[in-house]
mmCIF file of C-alpha atoms in Angstrom:
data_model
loop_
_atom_site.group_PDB
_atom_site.id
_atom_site.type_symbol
_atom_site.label_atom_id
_atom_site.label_comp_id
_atom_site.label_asym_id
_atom_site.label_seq_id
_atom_site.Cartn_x
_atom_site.Cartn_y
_atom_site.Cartn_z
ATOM 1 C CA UNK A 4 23.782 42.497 -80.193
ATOM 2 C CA UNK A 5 22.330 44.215 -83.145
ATOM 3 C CA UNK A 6 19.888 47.222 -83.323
ATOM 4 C CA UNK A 7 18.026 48.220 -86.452
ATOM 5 C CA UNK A 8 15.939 51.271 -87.084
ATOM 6 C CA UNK A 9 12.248 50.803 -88.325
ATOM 7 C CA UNK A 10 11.229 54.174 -87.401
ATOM 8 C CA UNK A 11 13.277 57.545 -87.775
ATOM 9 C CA UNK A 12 12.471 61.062 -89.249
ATOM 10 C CA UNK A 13 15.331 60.255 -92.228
ATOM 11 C CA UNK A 14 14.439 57.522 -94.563
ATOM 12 C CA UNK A 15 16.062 55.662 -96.691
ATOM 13 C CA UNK A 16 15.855 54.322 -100.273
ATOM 14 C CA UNK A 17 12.447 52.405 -100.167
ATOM 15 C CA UNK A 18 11.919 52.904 -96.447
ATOM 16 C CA UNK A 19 10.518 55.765 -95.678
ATOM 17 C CA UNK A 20 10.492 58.143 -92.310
ATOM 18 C CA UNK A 21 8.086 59.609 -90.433
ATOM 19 C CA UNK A 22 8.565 62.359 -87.238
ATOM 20 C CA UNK A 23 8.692 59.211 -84.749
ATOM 21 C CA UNK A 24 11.373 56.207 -83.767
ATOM 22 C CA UNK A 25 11.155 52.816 -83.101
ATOM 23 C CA UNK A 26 13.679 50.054 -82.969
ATOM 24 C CA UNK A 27 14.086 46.306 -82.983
ATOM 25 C CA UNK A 28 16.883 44.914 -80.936
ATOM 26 C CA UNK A 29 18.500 41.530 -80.812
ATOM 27 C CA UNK A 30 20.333 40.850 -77.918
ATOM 28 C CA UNK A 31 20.437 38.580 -74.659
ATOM 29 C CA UNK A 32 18.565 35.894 -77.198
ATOM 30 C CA UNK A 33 15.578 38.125 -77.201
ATOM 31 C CA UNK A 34 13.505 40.490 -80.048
ATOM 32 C CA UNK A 35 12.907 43.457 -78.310
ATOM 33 C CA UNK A 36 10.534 46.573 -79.702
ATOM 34 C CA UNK A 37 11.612 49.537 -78.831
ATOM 35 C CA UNK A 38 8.565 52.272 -79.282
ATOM 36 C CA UNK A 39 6.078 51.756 -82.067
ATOM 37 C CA UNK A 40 6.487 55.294 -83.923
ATOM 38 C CA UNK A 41 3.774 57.458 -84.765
ATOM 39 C CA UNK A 42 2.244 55.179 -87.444
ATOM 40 C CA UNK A 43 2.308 51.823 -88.775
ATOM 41 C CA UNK A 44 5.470 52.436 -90.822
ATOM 42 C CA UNK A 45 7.685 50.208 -88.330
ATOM 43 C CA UNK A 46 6.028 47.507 -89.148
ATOM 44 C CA UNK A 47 6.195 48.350 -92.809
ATOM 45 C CA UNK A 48 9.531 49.173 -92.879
ATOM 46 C CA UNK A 49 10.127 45.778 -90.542
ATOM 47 C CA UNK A 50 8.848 43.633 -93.278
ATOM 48 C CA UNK A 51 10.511 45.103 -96.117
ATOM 49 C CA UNK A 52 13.973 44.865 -93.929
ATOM 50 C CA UNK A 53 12.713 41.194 -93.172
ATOM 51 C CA UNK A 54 11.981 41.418 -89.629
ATOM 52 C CA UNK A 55 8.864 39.982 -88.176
ATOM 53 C CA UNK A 56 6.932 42.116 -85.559
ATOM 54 C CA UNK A 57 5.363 38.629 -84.627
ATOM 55 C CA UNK A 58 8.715 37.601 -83.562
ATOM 56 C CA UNK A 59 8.790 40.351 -80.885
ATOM 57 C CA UNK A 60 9.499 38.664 -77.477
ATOM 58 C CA UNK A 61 8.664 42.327 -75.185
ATOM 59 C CA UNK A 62 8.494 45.361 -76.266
ATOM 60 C CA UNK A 63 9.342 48.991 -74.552
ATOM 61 C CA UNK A 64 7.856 52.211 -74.386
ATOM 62 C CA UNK A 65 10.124 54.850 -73.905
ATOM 63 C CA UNK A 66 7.933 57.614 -73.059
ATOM 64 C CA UNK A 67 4.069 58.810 -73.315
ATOM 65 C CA UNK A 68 4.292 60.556 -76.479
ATOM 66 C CA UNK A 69 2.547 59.900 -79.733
ATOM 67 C CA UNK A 70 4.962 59.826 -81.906
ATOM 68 C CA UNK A 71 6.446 56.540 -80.580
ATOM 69 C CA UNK A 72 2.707 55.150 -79.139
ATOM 70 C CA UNK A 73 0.743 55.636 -82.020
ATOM 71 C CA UNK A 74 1.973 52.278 -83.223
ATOM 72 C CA UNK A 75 1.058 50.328 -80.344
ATOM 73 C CA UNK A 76 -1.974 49.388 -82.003
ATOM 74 C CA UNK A 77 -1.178 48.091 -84.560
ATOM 75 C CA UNK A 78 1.472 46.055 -82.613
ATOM 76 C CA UNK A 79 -1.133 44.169 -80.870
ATOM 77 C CA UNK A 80 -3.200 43.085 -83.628
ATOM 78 C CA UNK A 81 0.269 41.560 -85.248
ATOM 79 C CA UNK A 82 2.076 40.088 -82.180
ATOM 80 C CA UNK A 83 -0.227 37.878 -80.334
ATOM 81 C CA UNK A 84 2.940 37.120 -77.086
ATOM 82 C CA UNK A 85 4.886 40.289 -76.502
ATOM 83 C CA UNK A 86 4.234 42.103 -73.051
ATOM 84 C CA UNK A 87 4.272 46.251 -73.610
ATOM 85 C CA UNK A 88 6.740 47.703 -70.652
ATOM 86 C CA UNK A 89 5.754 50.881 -69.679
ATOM 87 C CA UNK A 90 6.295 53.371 -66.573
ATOM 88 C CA UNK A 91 3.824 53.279 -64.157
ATOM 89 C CA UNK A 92 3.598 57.193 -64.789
ATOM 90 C CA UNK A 93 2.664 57.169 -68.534
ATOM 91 C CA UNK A 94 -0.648 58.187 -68.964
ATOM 92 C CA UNK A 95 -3.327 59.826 -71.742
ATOM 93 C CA UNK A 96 -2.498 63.314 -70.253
ATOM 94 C CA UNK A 97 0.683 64.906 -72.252
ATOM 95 C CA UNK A 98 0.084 68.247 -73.788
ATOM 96 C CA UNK A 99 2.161 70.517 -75.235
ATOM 97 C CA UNK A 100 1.485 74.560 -75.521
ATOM 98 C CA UNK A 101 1.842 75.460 -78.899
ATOM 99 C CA UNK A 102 0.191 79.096 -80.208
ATOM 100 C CA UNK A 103 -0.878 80.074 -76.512
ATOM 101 C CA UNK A 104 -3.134 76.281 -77.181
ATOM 102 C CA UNK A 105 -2.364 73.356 -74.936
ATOM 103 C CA UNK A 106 -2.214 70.538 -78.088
ATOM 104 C CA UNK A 107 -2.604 67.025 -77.137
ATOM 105 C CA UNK A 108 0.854 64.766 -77.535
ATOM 106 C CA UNK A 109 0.039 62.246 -75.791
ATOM 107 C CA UNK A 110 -0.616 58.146 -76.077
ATOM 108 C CA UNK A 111 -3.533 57.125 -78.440
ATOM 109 C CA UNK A 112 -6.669 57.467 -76.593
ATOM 110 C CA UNK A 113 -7.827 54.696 -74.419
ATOM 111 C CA UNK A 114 -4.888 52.194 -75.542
ATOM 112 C CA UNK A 115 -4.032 51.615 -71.768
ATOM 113 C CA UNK A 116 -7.656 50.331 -71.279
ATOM 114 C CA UNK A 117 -8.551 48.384 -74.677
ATOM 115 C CA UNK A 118 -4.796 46.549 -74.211
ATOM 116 C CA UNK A 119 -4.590 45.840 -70.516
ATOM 117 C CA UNK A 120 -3.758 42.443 -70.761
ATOM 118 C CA UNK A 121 -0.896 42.651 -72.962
ATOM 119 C CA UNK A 122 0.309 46.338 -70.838
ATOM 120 C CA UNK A 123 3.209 45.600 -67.958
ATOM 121 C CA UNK A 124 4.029 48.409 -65.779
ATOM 122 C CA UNK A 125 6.774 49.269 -63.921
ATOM 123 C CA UNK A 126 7.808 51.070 -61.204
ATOM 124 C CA UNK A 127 11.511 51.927 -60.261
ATOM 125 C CA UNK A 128 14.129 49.896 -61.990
ATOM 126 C CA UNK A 129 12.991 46.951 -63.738
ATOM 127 C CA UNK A 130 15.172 44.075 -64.907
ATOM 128 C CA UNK A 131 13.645 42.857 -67.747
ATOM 129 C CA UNK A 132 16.274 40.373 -68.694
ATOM 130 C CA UNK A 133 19.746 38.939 -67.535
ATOM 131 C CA UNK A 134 21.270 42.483 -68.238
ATOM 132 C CA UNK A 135 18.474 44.121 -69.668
ATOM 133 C CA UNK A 136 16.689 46.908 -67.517
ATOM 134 C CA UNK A 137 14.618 49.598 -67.722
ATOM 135 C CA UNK A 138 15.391 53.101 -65.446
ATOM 136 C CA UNK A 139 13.185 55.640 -64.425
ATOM 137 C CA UNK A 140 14.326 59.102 -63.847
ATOM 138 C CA UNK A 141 16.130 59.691 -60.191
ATOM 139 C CA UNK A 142 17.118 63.498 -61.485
ATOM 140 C CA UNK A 143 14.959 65.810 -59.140
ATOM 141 C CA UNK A 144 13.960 68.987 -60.578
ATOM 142 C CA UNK A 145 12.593 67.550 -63.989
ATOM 143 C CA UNK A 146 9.330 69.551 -63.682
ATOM 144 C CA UNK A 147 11.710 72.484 -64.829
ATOM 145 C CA UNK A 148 12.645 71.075 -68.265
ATOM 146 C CA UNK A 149 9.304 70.150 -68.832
ATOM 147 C CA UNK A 150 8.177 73.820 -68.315
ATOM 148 C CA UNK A 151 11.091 75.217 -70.514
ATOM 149 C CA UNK A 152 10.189 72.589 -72.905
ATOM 150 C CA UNK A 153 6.136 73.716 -73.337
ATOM 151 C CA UNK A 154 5.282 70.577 -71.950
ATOM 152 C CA UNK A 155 2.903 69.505 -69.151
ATOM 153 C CA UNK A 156 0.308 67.069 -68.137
ATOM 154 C CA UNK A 157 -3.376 67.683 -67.153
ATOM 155 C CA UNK A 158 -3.519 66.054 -63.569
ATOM 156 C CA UNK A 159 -7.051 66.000 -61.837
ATOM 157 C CA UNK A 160 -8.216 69.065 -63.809
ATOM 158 C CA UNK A 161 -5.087 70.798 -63.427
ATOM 159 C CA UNK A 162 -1.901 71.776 -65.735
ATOM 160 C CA UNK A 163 1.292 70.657 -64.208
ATOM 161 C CA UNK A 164 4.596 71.032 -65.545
ATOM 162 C CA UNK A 165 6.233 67.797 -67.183
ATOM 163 C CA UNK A 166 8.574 65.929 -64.968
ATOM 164 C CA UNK A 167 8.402 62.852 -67.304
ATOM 165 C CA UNK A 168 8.468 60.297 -64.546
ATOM 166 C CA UNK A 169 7.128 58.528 -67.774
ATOM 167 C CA UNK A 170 9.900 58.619 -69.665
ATOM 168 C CA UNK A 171 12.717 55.614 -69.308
ATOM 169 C CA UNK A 172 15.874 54.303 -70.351
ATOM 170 C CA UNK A 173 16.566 50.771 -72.074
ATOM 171 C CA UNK A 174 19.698 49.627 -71.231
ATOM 172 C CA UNK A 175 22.245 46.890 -72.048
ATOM 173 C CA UNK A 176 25.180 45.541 -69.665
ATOM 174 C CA UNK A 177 27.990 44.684 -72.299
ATOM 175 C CA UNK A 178 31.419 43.773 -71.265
ATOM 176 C CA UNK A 179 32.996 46.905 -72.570
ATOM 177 C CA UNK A 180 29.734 48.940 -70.343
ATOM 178 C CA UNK A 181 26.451 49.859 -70.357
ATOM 179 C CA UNK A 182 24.183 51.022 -73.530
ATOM 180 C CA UNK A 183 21.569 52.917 -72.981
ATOM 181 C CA UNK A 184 17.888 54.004 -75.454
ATOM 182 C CA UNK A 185 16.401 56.678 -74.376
ATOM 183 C CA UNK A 186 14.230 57.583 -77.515
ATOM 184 C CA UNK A 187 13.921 61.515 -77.050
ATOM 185 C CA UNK A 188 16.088 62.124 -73.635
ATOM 186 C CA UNK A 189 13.405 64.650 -72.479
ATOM 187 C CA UNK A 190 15.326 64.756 -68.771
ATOM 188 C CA UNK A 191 18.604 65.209 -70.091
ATOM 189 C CA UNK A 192 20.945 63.378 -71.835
ATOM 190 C CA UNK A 193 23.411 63.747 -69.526
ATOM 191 C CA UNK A 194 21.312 62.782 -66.896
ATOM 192 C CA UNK A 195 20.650 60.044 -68.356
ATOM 193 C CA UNK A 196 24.051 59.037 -68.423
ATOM 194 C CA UNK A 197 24.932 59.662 -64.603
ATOM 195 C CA UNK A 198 21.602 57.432 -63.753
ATOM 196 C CA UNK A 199 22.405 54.658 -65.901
ATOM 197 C CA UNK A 200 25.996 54.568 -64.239
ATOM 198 C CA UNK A 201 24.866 55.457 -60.641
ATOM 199 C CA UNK A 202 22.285 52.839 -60.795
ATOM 200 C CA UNK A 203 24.101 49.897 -63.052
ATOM 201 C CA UNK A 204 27.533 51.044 -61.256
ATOM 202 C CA UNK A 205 29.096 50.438 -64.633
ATOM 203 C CA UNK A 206 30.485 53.359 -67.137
ATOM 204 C CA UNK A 207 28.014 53.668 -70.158
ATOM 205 C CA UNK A 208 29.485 53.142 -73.581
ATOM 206 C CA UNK A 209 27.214 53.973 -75.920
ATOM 207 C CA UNK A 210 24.346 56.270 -76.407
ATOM 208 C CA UNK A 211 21.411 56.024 -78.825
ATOM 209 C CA UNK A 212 18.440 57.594 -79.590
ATOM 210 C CA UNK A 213 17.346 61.503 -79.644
ATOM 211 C CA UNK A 214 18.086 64.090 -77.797
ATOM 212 C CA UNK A 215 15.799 66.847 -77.969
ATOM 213 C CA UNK A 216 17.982 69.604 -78.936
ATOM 214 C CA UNK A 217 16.116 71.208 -81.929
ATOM 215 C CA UNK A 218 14.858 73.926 -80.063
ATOM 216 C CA UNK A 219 18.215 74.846 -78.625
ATOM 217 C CA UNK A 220 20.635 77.497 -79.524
ATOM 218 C CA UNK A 221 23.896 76.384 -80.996
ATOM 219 C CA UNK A 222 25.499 77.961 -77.480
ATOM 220 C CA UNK A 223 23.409 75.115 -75.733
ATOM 221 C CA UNK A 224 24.609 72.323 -78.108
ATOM 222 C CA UNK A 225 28.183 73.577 -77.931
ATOM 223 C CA UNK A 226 28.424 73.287 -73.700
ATOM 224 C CA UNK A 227 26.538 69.520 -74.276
ATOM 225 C CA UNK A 228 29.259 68.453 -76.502
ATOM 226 C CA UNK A 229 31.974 69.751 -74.114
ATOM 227 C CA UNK A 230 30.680 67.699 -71.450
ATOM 228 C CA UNK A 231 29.419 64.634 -73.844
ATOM 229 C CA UNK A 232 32.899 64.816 -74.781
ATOM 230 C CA UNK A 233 34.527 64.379 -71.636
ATOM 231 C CA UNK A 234 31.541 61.446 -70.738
ATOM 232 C CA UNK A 235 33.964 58.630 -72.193
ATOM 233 C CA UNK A 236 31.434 57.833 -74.626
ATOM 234 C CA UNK A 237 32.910 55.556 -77.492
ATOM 235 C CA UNK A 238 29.999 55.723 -79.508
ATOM 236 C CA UNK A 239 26.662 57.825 -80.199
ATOM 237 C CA UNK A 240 23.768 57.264 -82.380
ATOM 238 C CA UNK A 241 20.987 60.183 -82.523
ATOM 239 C CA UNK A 242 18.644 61.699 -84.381
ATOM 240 C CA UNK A 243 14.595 62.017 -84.692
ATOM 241 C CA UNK A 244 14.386 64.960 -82.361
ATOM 242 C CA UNK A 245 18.114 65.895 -81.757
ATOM 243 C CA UNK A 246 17.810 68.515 -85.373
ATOM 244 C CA UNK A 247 19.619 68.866 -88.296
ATOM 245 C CA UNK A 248 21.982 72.074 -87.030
ATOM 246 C CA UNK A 249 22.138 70.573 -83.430
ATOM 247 C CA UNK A 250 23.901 67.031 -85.077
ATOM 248 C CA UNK A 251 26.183 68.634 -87.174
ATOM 249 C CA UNK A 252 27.288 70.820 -83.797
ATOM 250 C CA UNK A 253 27.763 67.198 -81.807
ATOM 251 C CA UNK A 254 29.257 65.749 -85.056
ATOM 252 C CA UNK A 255 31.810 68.629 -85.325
ATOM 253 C CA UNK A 256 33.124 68.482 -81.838
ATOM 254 C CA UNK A 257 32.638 64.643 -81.345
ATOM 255 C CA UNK A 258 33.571 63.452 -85.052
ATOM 256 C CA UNK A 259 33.318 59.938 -86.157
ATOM 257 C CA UNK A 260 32.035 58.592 -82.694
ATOM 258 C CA UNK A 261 29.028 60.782 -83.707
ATOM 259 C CA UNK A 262 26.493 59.134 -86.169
ATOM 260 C CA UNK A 263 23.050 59.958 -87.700
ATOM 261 C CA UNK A 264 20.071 57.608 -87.141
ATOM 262 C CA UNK A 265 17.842 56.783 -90.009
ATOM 263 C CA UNK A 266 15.366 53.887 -91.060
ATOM 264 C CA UNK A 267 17.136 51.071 -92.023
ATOM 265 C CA UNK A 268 20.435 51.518 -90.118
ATOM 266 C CA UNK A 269 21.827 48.511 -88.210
ATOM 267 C CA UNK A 270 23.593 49.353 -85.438
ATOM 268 C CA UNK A 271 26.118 46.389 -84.034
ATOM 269 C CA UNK A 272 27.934 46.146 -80.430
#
């Protein structure tokens, strides 16, 4: 199993990064597309790492946000096979308040209608392969992050907190557990981790993708690495929205099990 970053905030030499992340995985004889960034760069960056987007077998959106939709597409017009997994709940109605404004985040506009064909959603757990699945949220009390957070959806003419029920997790069963995407981890990373391993029964392992901690004090970062630390983790990959100061907190307290994401990395299990 091998995942390799075409989409990050951190570049590398001749790959360059955008605010966004998207990621091709091999694994369970598939080419799976996680997120499309905010751009076309994945597919840029895909070609230059030698990766065909055509090659894609399904491909996974891990939330309603623009910055890993806005690539979607551009996905289309190159893949011609792949079915686009999405919640059930994602829809073109994510704002966030910025400046006392209400500034639209959400999914390109009308991409759930021009793409229908090619769109698959789910609701609940999903298995999209032998040990591949997608997981909603089962956390109650979401709608309270997505205040703290700024973020909410316009629902029939009316703001309502975010309780992204469009946000899920891609996870892998591996002999040695369970590891789980979850692009931005908007519910809670460690969430995250108790509903992968309440639903899958299985420990997770390994943890990748961001973690939405750059608006968090370092007090807030220090308590998640306490408790990441005593999660039995063996491994954790993060970046795009985690933040600079908030990795080098987790990388302090976790040390080498720690590691930053960035375009071009290839991440093996």
């Amino acid at each position: 199993m091998k995942a390799t970053v075409l989409a990050d905030n951190i570049g590398s030499e001749n790959l360059p990064g955008e605010w966004g992340l998207s990621i091709y995985i091999e694994a369970a004889e598939l080419n799976i597309l996680l997120d499309c960034g905010a751009s076309s760069l994945y597919r840029q960056n895909a070609e230059s790492l030698g990766l065909e987007i055509a090659a894609v077998d399904l491909a996974v959106l891990s939330h309603a946000h623009y910055d890993h939709a806005d690539g979607m597409a551009d996905f289309f017009q190159h893949n011609q096979k792949a079915k686009f997994y999405l919640q059930s709940a994602a829809a073109e109605n994510c704002y966030k308040i910025e400046e006392g404004e209400y500034k639209y985040i959400g999914m390109p506009a009308n991409i759930l209608k021009d793409f229908a064909p090619r769109i698959q959603q789910v609701n609940g757990p999903f298995q999209l392969a032998e040990g591949v699945w997608l997981l909603p949220h089962t956390t109650p009390g979401l709608a309270e992050a997505g205040r703290q957070a700024n973020m909410f959806q316009l629902c029939n003419g009316e703001w309502q907190p975010d309780d992204f029920a469009h946000e899920q997790s891609l996870v892998f069963e591996r002999p040695e557990g369970l590891v789980v995407f979850n692009s931005c981890s908007h519910g809670g990373v460690l969430n995250i981790i108790h509903e992968a391993e309440e639903q899958l029964s299985r420990p997770v392992r390994q943890m990748i993708g961001g973690f939405h901690l750059y608006q968090q004090t370092p007090q807030q970062v220090q308590a998640l690495a306490e408790q990441l630390c005593q999660a039995g983790l063996t491994g954790i990959h993060t970046g795009h929205c985690t933040g600079d100061e908030a990795f080098a907190i987790l990388q302090q307290e976790l040390g080498p099990a720690v590691q930053q994401l960035r375009v071009g990395l290839e991440i093996e299990f």
